Short mmCIF file of C-alpha atoms in Angstrom, two decimals:
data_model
loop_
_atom_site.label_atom_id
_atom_site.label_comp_id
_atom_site.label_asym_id
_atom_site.label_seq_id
_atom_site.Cartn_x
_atom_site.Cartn_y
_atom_site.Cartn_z
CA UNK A 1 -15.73 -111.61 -16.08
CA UNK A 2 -14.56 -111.83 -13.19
CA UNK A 3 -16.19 -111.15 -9.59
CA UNK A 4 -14.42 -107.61 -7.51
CA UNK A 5 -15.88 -107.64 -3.85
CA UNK A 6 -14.29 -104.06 -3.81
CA UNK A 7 -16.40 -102.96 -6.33
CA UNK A 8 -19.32 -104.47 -5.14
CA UNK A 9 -18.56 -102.86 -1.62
CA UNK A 10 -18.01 -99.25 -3.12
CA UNK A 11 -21.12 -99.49 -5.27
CA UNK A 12 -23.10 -100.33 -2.39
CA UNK A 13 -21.92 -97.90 0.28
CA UNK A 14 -22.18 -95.12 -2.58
CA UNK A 15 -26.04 -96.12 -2.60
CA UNK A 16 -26.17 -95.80 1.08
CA UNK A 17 -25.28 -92.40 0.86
CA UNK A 18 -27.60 -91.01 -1.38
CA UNK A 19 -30.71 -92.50 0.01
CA UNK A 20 -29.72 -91.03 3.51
CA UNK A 21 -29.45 -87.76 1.80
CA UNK A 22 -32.28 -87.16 0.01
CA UNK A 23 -34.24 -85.28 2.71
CA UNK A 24 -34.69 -81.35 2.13
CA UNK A 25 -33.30 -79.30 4.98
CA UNK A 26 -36.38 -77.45 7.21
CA UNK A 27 -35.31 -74.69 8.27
CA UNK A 28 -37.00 -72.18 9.92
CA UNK A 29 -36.40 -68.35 9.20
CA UNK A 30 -37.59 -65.46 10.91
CA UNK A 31 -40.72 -64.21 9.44
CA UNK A 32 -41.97 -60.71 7.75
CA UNK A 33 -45.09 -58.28 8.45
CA UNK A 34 -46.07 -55.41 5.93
CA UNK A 35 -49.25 -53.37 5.66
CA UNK A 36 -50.51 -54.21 2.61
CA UNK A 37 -53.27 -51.84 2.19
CA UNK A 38 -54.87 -49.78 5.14
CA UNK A 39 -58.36 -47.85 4.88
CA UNK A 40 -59.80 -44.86 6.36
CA UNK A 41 -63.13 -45.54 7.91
CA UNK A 42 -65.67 -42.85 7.40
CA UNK A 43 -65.55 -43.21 11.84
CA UNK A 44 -61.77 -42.46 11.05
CA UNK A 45 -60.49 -45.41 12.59
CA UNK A 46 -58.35 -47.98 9.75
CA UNK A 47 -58.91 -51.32 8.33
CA UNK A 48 -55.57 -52.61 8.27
CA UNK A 49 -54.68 -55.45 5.48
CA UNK A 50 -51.31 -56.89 7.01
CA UNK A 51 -49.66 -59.27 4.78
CA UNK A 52 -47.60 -62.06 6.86
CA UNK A 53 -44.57 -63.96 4.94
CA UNK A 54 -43.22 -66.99 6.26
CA UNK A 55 -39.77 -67.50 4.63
CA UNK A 56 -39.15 -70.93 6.21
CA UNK A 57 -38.99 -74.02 4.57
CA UNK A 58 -41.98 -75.50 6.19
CA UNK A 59 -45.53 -74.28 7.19
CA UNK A 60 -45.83 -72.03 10.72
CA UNK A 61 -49.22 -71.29 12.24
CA UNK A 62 -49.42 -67.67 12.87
CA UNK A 63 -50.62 -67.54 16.45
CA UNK A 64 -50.33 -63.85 17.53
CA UNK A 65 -49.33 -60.15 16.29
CA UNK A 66 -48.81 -57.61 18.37
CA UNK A 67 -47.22 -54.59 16.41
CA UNK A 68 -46.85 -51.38 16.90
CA UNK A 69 -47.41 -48.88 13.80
CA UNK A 70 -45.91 -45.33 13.49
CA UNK A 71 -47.08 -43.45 10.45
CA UNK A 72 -44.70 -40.49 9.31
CA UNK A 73 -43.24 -39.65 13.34
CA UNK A 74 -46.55 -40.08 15.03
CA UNK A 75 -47.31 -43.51 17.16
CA UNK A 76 -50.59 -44.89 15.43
CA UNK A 77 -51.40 -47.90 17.98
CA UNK A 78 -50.79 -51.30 18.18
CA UNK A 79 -52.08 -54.26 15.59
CA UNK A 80 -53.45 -56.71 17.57
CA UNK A 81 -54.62 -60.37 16.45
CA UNK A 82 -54.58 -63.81 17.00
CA UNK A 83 -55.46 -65.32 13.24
CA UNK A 84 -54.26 -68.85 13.94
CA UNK A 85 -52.83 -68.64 10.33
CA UNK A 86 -51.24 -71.63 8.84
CA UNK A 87 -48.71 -70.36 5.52
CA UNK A 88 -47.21 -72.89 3.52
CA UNK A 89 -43.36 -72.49 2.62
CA UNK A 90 -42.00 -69.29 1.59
CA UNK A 91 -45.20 -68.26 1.65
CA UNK A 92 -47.28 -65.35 2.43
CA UNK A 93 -51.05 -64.55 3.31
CA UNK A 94 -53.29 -60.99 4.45
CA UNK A 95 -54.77 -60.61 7.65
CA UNK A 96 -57.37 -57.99 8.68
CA UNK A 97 -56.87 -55.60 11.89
CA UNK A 98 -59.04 -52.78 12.69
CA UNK A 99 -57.11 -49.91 14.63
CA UNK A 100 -58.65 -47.31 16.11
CA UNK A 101 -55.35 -44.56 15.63
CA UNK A 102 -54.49 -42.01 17.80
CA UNK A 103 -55.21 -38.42 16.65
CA UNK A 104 -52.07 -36.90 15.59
CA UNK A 105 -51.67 -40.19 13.16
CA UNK A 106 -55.21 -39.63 11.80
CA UNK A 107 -53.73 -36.25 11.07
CA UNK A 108 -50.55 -37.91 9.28
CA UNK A 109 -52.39 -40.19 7.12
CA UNK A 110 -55.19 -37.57 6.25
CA UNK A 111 -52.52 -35.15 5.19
CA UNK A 112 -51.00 -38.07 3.45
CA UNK A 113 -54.18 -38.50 1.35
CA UNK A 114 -55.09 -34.94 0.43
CA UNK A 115 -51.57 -34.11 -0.63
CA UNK A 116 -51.45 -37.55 -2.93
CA UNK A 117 -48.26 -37.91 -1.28
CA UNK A 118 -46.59 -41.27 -0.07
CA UNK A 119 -47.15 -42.44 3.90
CA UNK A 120 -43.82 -44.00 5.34
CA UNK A 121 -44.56 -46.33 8.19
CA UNK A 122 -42.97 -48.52 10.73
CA UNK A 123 -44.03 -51.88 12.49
CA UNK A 124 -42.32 -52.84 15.58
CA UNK A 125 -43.12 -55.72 17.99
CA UNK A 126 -43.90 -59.78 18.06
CA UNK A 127 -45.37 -62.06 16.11
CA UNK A 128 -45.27 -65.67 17.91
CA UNK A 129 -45.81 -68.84 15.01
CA UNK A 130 -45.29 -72.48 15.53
CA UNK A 131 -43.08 -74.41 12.95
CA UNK A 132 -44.56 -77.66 11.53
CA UNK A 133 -44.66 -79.78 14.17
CA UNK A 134 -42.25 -77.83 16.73
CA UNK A 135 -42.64 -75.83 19.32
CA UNK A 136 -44.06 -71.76 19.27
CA UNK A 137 -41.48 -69.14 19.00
CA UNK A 138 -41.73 -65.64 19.28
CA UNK A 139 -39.74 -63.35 16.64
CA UNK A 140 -38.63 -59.80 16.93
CA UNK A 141 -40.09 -57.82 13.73
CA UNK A 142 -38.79 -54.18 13.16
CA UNK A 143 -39.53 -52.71 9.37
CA UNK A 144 -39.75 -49.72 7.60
CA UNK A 145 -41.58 -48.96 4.13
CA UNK A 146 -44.32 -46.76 2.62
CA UNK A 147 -48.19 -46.89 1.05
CA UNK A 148 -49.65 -45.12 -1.49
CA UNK A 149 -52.77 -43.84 -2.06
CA UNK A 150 -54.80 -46.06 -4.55
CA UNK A 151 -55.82 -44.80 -7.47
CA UNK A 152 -59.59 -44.26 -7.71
CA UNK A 153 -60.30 -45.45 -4.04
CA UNK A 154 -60.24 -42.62 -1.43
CA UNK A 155 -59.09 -42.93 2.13
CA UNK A 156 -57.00 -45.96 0.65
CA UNK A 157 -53.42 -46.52 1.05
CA UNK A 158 -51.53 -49.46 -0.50
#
C-alpha cells in the first residue's frame, strides 16, 4: 500500500471541520406572556397566574413585567413584577400578580362569570430578561386570547 499525502491532507482538514462545528446555535427569541388563570378575590381585586415562555435557545432571567391587561374593551390595569425568573430553553414557568382592576373591568369579568361565557383579553407592554450570560433586553409583547371559567371553581378563569 502505498502512502497518498492528499488523502491524508483531505482526511484531516475534513476532521477539522466537524469539530469546529459541533456547537448548537444560541439564539435568542423574543419571549411570550399569557394569563394562565386569573381569580376573583372575594375584595374583588384578581390573582393573576401569568405564564412566561422563553422560546430562546438558552436560559433568560425574567427581570421585569410591566403589562397592561384589557378584558373584553375595558382597561383592567397594569401587571406589575419583578420575579427575577430564570427559564431554561424553550421553556415556560407561572408567575403570580395581584391587580387591583378598575371598575368597569370588574364589571367585564363578573358578567363574564355569571353568563359562563368566555373573557377575551389583551396584554400589552415590556417584559425586560437577560440571556445567559449577555446583556438585559427589553421586548415589546402585544397578545390577544381568552379564559374560561373553570369548572367547579367560581370567580376562576383559565
Amino acid at each position: 500500500m502505498r502512502f497518498r499525502p492528499k488523502f491524508v491532507l483531505i482526511t484531516a482538514f475534513a476532521l477539522a471541520l466537524t469539530a469546529c462545528g459541533g456547537g448548537a446555535v444560541k439564539r435568542v427569541s423574543e419571549p411570550a406572556a399569557s394569563i394562565q388563570q386569573l381569580t376573583v378575590g372575594n375584595d374583588g381585586n384578581w390573582d393573576v397566574e401569568l405564564r412566561l415562555r422563553n422560546y430562546s435557545s438558552m436560559p433568560m432571567r425574567f427581570d421585569s413585567v410591566a403589562l397592561a391587561v384589557k378584558v373584553g374593551d375595558e382597561t383592567a390595569g397594569t401587571l406589575s413584577a419583578t420575579p427575577a425568573l430564570s427559564i431554561g430553553p424553550e421553556s415556560a414557568d407561572v408567575i403570580k400578580v395581584r391587580l387591583q382592576p378598575a371598575s368597569s373591568a370588574r364589571i367585564v369579568v363578573a358578567d363574564s362569570l355569571a353568563g359562563g361565557r368566555s373573557l377575551f383579553y389583551e396584554l400589552e407592554g415590556t417584559v425586560s430578561a437577560t440571556p445567559d450570560e449577555k446583556k438585559q433586553r427589553s421586548f415589546e409583547i402585544k397578545s390577544r386570547n381568552s379564559l374560561s371559567q373553570a369548572p367547579g371553581l367560581p370567580g376562576v378563569l383559565r
